[in-house]
Coordinates of N, CA and C in Angstrom, one line a residue:
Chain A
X1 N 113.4 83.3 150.4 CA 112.2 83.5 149.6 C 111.6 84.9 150.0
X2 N 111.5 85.9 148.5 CA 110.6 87.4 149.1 C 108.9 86.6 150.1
X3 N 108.8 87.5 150.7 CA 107.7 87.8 151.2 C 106.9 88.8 150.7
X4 N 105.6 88.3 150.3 CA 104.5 89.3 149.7 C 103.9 89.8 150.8
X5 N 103.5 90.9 151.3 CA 102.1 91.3 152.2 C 100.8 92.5 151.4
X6 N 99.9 92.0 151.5 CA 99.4 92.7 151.0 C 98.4 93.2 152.2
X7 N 98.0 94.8 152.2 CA 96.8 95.3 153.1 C 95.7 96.2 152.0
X8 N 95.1 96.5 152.8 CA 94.4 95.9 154.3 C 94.0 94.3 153.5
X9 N 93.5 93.3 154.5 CA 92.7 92.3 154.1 C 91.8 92.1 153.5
X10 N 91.0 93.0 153.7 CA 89.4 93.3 153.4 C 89.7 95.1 153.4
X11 N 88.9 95.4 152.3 CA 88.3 96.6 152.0 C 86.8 97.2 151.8
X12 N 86.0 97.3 152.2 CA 84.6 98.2 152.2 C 84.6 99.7 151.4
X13 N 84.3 99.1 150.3 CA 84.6 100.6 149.5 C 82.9 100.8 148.7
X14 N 81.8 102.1 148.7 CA 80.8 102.0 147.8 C 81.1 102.3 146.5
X15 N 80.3 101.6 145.5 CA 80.1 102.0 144.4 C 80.5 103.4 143.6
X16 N 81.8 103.2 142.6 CA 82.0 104.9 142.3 C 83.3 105.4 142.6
X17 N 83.5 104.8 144.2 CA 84.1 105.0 145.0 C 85.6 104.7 144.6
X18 N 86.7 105.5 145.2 CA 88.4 105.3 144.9 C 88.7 104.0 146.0
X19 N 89.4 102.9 145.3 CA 90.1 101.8 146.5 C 91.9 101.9 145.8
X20 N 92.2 101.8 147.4 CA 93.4 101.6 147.0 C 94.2 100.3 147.8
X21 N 95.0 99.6 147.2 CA 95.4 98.6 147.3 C 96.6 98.6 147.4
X22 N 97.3 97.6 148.9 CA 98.6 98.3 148.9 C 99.7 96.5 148.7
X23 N 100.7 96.5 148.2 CA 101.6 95.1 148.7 C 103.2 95.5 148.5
X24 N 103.3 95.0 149.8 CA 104.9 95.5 150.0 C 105.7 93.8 150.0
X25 N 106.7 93.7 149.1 CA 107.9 92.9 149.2 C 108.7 93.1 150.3
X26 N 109.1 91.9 151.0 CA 110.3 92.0 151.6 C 111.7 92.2 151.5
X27 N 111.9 92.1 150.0 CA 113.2 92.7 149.3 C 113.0 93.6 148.3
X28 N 113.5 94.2 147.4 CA 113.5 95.1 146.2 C 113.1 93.9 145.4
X29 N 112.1 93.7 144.2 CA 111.6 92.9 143.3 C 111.8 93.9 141.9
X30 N 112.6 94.7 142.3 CA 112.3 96.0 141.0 C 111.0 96.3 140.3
X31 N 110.6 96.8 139.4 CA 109.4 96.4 138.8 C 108.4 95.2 138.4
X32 N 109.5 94.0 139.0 CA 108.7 92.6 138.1 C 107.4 92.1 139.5
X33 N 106.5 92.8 139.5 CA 105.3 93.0 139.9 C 104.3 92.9 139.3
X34 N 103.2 91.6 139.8 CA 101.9 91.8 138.9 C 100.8 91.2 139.7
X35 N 99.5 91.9 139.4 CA 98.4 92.0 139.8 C 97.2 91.4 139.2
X36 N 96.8 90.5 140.1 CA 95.8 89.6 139.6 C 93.9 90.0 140.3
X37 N 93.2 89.6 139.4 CA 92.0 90.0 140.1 C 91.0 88.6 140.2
X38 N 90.6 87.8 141.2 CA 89.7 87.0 141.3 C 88.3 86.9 141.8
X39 N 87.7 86.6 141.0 CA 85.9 86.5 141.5 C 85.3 85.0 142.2
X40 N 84.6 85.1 142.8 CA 84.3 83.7 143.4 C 84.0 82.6 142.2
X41 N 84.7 81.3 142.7 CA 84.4 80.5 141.2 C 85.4 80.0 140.7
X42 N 86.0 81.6 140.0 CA 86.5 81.9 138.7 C 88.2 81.4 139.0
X43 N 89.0 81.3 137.9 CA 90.5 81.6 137.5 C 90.7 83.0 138.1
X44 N 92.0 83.4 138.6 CA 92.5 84.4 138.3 C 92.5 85.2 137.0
X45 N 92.6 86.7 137.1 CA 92.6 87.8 135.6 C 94.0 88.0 136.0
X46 N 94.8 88.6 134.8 CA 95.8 89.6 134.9 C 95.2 90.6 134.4
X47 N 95.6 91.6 135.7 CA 95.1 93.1 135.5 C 96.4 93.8 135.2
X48 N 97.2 93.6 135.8 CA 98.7 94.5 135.4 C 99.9 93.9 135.8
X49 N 100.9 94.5 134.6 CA 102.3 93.6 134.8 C 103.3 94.7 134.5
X50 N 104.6 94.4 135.2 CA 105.7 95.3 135.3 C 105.0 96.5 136.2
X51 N 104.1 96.4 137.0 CA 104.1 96.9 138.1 C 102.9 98.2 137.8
X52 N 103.0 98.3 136.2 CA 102.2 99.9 136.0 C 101.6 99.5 134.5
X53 N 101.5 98.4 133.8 CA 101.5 98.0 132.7 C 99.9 97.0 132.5
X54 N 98.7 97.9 132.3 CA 97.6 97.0 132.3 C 97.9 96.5 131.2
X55 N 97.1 95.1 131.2 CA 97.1 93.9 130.8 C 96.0 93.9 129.6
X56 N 96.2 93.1 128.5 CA 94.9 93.4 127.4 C 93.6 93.6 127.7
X57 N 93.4 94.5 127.5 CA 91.8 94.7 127.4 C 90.8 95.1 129.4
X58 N 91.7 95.1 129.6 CA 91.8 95.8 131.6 C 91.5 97.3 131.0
X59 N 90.2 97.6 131.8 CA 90.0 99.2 131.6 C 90.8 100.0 132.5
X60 N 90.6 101.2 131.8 CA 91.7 102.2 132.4 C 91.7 102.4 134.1
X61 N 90.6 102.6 134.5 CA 89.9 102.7 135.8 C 91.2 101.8 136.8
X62 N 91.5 101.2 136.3 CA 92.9 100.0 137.2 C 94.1 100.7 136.7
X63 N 95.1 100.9 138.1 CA 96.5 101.3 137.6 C 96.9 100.7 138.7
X64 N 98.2 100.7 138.1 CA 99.2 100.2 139.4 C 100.6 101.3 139.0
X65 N 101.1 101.8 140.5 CA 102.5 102.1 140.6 C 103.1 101.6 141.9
X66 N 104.6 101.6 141.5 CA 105.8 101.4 142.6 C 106.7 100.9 142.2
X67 N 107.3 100.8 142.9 CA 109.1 99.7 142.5 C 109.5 99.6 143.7
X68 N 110.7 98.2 143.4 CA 111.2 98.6 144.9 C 110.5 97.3 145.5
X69 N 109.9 98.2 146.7 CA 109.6 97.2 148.1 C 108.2 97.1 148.1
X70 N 107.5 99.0 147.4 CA 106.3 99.2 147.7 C 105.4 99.2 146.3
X71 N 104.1 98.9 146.4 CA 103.4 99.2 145.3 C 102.0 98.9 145.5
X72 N 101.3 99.6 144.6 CA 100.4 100.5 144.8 C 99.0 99.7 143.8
X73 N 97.9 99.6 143.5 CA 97.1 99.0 143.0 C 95.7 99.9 143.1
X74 N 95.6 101.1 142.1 CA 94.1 101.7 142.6 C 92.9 101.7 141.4
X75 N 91.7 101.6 141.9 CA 90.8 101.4 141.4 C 89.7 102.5 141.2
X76 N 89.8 103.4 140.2 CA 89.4 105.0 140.3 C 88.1 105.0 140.7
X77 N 87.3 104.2 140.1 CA 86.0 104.4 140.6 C 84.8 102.9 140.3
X78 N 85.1 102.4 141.7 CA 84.4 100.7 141.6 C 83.7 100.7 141.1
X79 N 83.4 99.6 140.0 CA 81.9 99.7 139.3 C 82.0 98.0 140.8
X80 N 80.3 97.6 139.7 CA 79.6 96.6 140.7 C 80.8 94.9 140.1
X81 N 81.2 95.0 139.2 CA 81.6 93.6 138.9 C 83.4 94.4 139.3
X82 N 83.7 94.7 139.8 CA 85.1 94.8 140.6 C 85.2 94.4 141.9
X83 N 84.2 94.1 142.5 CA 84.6 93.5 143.5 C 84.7 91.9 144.1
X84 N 86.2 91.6 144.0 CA 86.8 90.3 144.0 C 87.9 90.5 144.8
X85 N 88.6 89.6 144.9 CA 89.8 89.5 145.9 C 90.8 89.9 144.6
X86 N 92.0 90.8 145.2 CA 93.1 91.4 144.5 C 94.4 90.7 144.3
X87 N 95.4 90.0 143.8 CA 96.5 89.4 144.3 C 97.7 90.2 143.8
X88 N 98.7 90.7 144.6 CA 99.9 90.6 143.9 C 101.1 89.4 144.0
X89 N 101.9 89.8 143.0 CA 103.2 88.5 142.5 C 104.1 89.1 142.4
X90 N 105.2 88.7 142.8 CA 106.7 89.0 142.5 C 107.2 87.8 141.6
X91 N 108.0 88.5 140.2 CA 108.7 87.5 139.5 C 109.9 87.9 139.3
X92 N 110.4 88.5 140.3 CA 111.9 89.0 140.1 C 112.8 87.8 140.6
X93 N 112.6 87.8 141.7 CA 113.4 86.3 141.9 C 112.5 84.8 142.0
X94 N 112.9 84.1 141.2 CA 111.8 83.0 140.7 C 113.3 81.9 140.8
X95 N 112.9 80.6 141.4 CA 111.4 80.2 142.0 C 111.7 81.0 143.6
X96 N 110.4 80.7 144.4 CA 108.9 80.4 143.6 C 108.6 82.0 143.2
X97 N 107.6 82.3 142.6 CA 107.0 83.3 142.0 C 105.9 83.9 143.2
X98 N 106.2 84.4 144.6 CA 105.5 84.4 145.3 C 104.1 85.6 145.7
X99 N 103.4 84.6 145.8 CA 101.7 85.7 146.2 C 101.5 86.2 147.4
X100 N 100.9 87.3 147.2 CA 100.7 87.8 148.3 C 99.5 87.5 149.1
X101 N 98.9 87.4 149.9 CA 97.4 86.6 150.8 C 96.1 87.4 150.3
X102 N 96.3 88.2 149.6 CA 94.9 89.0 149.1 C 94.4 89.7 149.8
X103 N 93.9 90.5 148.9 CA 92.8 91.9 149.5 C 91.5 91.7 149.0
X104 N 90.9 91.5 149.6 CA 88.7 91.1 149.2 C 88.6 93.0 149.1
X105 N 87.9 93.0 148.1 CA 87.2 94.2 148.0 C 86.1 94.1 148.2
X106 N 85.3 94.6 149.0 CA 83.3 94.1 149.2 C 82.9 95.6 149.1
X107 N 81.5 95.2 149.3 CA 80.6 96.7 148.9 C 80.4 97.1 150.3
X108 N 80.5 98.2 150.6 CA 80.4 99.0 151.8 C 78.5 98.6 151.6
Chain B
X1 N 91.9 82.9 120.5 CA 91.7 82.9 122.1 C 92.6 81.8 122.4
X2 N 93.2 82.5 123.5 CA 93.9 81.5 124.7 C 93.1 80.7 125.1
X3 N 93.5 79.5 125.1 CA 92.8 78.5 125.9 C 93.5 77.8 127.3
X4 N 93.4 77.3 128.4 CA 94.2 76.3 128.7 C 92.7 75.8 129.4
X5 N 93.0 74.4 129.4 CA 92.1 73.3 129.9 C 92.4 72.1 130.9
X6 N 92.1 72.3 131.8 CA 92.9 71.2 133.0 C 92.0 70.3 133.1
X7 N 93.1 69.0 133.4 CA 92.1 67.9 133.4 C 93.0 67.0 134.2
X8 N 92.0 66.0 135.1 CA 92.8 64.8 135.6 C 92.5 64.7 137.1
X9 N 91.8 66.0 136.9 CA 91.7 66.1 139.5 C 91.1 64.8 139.4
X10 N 90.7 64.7 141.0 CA 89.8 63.9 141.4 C 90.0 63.9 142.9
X11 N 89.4 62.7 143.5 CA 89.6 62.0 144.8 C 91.0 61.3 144.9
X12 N 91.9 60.9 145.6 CA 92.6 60.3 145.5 C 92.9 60.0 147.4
X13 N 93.4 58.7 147.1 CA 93.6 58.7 149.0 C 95.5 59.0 149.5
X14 N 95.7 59.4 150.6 CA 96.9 59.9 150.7 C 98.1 58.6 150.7
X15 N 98.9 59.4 150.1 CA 100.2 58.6 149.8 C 99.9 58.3 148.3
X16 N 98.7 58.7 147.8 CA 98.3 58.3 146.4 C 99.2 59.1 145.4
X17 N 98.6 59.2 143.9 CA 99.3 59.8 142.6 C 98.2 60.1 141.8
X18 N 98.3 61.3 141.3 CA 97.6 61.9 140.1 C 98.2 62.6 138.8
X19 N 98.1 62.3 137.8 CA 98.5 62.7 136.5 C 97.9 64.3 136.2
X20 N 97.9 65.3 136.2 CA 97.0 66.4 135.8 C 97.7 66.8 134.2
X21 N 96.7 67.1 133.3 CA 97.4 67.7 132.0 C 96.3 68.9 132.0
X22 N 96.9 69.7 131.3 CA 96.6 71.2 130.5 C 96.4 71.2 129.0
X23 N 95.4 70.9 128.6 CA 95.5 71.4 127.1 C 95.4 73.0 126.4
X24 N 96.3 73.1 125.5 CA 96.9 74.4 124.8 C 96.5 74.6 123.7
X25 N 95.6 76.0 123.3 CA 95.4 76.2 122.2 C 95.3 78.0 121.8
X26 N 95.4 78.3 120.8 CA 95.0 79.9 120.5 C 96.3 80.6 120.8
X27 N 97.1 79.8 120.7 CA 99.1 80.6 121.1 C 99.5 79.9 120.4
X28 N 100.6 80.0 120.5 CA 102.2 78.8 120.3 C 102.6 78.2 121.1
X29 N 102.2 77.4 121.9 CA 102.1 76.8 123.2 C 103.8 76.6 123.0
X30 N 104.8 75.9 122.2 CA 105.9 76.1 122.2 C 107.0 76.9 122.5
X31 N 106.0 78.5 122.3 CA 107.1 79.3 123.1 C 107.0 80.3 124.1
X32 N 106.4 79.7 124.9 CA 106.4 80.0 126.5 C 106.3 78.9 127.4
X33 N 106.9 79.4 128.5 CA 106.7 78.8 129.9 C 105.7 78.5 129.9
X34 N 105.4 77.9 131.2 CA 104.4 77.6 131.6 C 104.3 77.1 133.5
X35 N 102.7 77.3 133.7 CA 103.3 77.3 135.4 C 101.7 76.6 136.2
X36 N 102.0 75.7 137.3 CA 101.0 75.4 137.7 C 101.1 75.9 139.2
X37 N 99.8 76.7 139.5 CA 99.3 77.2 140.8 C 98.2 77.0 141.4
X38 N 98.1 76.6 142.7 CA 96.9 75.8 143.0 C 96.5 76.8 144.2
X39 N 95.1 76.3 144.7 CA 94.6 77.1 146.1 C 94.2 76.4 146.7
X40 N 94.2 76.2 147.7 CA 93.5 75.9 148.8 C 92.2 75.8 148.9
X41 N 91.0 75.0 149.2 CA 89.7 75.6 149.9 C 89.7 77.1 150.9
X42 N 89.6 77.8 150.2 CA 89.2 79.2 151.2 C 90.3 79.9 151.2
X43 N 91.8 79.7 150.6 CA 93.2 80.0 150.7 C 93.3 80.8 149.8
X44 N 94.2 81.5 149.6 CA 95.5 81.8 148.7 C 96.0 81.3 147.5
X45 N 96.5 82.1 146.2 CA 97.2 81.5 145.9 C 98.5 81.3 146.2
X46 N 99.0 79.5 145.6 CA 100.6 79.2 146.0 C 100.9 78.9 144.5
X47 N 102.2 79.3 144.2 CA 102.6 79.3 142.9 C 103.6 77.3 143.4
X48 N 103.2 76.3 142.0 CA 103.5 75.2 142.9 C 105.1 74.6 142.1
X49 N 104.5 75.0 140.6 CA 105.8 74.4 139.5 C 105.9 75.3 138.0
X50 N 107.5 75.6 137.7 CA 107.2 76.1 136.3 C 108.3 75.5 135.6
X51 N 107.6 75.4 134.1 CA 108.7 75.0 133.0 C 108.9 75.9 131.7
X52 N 110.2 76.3 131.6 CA 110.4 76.8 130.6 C 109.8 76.2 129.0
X53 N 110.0 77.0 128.4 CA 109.4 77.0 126.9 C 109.6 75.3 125.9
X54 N 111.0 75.1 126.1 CA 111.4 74.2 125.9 C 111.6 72.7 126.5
X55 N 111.5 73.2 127.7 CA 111.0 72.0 128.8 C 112.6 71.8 129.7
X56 N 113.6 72.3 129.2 CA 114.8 72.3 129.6 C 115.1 72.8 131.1
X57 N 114.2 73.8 131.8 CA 114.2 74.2 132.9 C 113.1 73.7 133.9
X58 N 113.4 72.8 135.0 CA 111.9 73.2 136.0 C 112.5 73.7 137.1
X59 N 111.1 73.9 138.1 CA 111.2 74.7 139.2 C 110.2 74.7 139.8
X60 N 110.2 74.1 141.2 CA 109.3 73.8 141.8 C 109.4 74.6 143.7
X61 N 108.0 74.8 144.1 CA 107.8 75.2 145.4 C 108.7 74.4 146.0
X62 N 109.5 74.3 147.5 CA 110.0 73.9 148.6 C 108.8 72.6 148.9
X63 N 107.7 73.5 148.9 CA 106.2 72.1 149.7 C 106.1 71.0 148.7
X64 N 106.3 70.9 147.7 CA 105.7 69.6 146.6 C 107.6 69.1 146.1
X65 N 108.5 69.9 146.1 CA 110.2 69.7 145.5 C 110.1 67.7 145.8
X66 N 110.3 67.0 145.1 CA 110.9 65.5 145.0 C 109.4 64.6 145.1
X67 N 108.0 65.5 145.3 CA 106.9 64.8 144.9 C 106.3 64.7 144.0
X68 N 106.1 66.0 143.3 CA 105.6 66.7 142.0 C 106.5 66.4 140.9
X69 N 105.7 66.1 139.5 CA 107.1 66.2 138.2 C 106.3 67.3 137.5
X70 N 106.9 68.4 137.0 CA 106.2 68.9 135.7 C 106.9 68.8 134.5
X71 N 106.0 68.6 133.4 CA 106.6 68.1 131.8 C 105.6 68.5 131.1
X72 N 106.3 69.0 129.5 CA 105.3 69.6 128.4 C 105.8 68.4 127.4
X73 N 104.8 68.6 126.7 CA 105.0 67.8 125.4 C 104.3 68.8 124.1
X74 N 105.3 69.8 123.3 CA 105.3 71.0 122.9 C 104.3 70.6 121.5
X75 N 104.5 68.8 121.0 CA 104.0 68.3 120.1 C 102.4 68.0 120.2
X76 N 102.1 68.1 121.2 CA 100.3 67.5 121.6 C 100.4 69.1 122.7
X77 N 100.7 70.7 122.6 CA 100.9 71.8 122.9 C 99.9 71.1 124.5
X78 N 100.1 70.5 125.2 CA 99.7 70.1 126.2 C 101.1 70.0 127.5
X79 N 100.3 70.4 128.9 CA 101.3 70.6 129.9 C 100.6 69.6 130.9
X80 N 101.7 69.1 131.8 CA 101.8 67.9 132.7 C 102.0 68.3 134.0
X81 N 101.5 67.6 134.8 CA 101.8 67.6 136.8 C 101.5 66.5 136.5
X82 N 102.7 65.4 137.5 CA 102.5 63.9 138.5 C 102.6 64.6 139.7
X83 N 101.6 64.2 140.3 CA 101.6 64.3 141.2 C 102.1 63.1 142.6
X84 N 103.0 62.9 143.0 CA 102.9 61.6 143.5 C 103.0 61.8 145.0
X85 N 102.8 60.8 145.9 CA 103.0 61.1 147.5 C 102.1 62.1 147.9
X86 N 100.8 61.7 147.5 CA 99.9 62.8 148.2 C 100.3 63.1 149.4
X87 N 99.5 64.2 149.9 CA 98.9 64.7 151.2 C 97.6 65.7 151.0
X88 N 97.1 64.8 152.6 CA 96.1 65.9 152.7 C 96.3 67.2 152.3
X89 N 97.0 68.2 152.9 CA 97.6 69.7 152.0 C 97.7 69.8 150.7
X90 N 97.9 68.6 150.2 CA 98.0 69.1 148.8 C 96.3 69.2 147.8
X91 N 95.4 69.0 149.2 CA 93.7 69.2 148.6 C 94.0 70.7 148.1
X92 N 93.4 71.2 146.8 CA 93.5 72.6 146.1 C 92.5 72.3 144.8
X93 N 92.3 73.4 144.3 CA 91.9 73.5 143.2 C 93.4 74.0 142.0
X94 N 94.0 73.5 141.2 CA 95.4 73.6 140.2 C 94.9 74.0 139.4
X95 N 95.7 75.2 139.0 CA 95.3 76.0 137.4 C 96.7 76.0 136.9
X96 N 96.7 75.8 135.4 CA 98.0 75.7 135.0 C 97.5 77.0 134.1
X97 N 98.8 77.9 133.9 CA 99.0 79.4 133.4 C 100.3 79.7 132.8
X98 N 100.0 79.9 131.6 CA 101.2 80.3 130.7 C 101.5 81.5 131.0
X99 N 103.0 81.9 131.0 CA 104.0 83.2 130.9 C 104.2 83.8 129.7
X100 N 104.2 84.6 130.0 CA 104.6 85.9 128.7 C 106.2 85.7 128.1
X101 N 107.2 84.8 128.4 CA 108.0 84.5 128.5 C 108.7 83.1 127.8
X102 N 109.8 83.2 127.6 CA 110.1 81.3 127.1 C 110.6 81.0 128.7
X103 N 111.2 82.0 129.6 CA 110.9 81.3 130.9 C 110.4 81.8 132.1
X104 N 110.2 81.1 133.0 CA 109.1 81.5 134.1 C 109.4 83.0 135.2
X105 N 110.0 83.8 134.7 CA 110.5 84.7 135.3 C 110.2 86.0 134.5
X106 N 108.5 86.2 134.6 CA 107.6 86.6 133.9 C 106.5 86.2 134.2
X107 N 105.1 87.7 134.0 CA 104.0 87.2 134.8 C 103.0 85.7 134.3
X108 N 101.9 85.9 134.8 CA 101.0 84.9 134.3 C 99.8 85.3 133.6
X109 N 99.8 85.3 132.2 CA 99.1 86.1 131.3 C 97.8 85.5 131.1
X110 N 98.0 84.2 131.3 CA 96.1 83.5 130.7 C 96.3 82.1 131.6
X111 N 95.2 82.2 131.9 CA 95.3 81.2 133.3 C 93.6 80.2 132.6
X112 N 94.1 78.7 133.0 CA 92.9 77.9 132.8 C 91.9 78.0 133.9
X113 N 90.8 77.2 134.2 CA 89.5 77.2 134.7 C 90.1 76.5 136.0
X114 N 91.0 75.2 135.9 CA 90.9 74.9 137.3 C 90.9 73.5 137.2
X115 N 91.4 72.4 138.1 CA 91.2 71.3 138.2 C 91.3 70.8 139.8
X116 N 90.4 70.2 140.3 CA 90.3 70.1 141.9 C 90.5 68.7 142.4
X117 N 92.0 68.5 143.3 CA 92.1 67.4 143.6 C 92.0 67.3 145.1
X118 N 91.0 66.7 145.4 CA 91.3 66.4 146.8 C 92.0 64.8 147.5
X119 N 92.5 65.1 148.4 CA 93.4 64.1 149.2 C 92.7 64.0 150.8
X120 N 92.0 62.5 150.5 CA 91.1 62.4 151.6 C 91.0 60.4 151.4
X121 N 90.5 59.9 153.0 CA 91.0 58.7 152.8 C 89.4 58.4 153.3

């Protein structure tokens, strides 16, 4: 079974401000990488898929790159309703489709 | 609009059984996968079961494998979890989430609200 990791755990980023988001596979997943965003409450969003590929109606301000092992998830400049816990997925080797433990984004 | 709608949580006591369905609307529920992932209180997500488009394929986590069934019924565009042989661990909130895909090897594009079963005696 890949292993997801994602860091840091928790991020403290202000308003405006660049976050960057990191999750590394324990095997090569090639591109089939995707990034979820959740707010307290709520369902998960898809923010982006194939690793660099935002998802309908995801503003630009969200990108993701990498392949491989490593990848990358940044957020150019936080507004106030982005801060939620971040997930990545690997669906390259399925089952299971595995998550990575999340990144909380909070307001500095 | 996508819809999916979960229904069926509840209380249940362990070693118990629960039915959960997904209702499907604003797609072709027919031609995608589909996948149920649950969370924990205060956890993670765990990806738990997926079925291809046609229903011909499942696939299930290691933790629920010979407890869990999942099944679609493409005709009533509605998706199924039995749940059987509780456990405590298996307390989560379940969202069932269609794939971009006819099978589960492909992200998770529209995810329902949530259904919360807890396993407590």
């Amino acid at each position: 079974e890949i292993v997801m990791t994602q860091s840091p755990a928790t991020l403290s980023v202000s308003p405006g401000e660049r976050a960057t988001l990191s999750c590394r596979a324990s095997q090569s997943v090639s591109s089939s990488l995707a990034w979820y965003q959740q707010k307290p409450g709520q369902a998960p969003r898809l923010l982006i898929y194939g690793a660099s590929t935002r998802a309908t109606g995801i503003p630009a301000r969200f990108s993701g790159s990498g392949s491989g092992t490593e990848f990358t998830l940044t957020i150019s400049s936080l507004q106030s309703e982005d801060f939620a816990v971040y997930y990545c997925q690997q669906y390259n080797n399925w089952p299971p489709g595995t998550f990575g433990q999340g990144t909380k984004v909070e307001i500095k | 609009e996508v819809q999916l709608v979960e229904s069926g949580g509840g209380l249940v006591q362990p070693g118990g059984s629960l039915r959960l369905s997904c209702a499907a609307s604003g797609f072709t529920f027919s031609n995608y996968a589909m996948s149920w992932v649950r969370q924990a209180p205060g956890e993670g997500l765990e990806w738990v079961s997926g079925i291809s488009s046609g229903g011909s394929s499942e696939h299930y986590a290691d933790s629920v494998k010979g407890r869990f069934t999942i099944s679609r019924d493409n005709s009533k565009n509605t998706l199924y979890l039995q749940l059987n042989s509780l456990r405590a661990e298996d307390t989560a909130v379940y969202y069932c989430a269609s794939h971009r895909s006819t099978t589960c090897y492909s992200h998770l594009d529209s995810w329902g609200q949530g259904t919360l079963v807890t396993v407590s005696s």
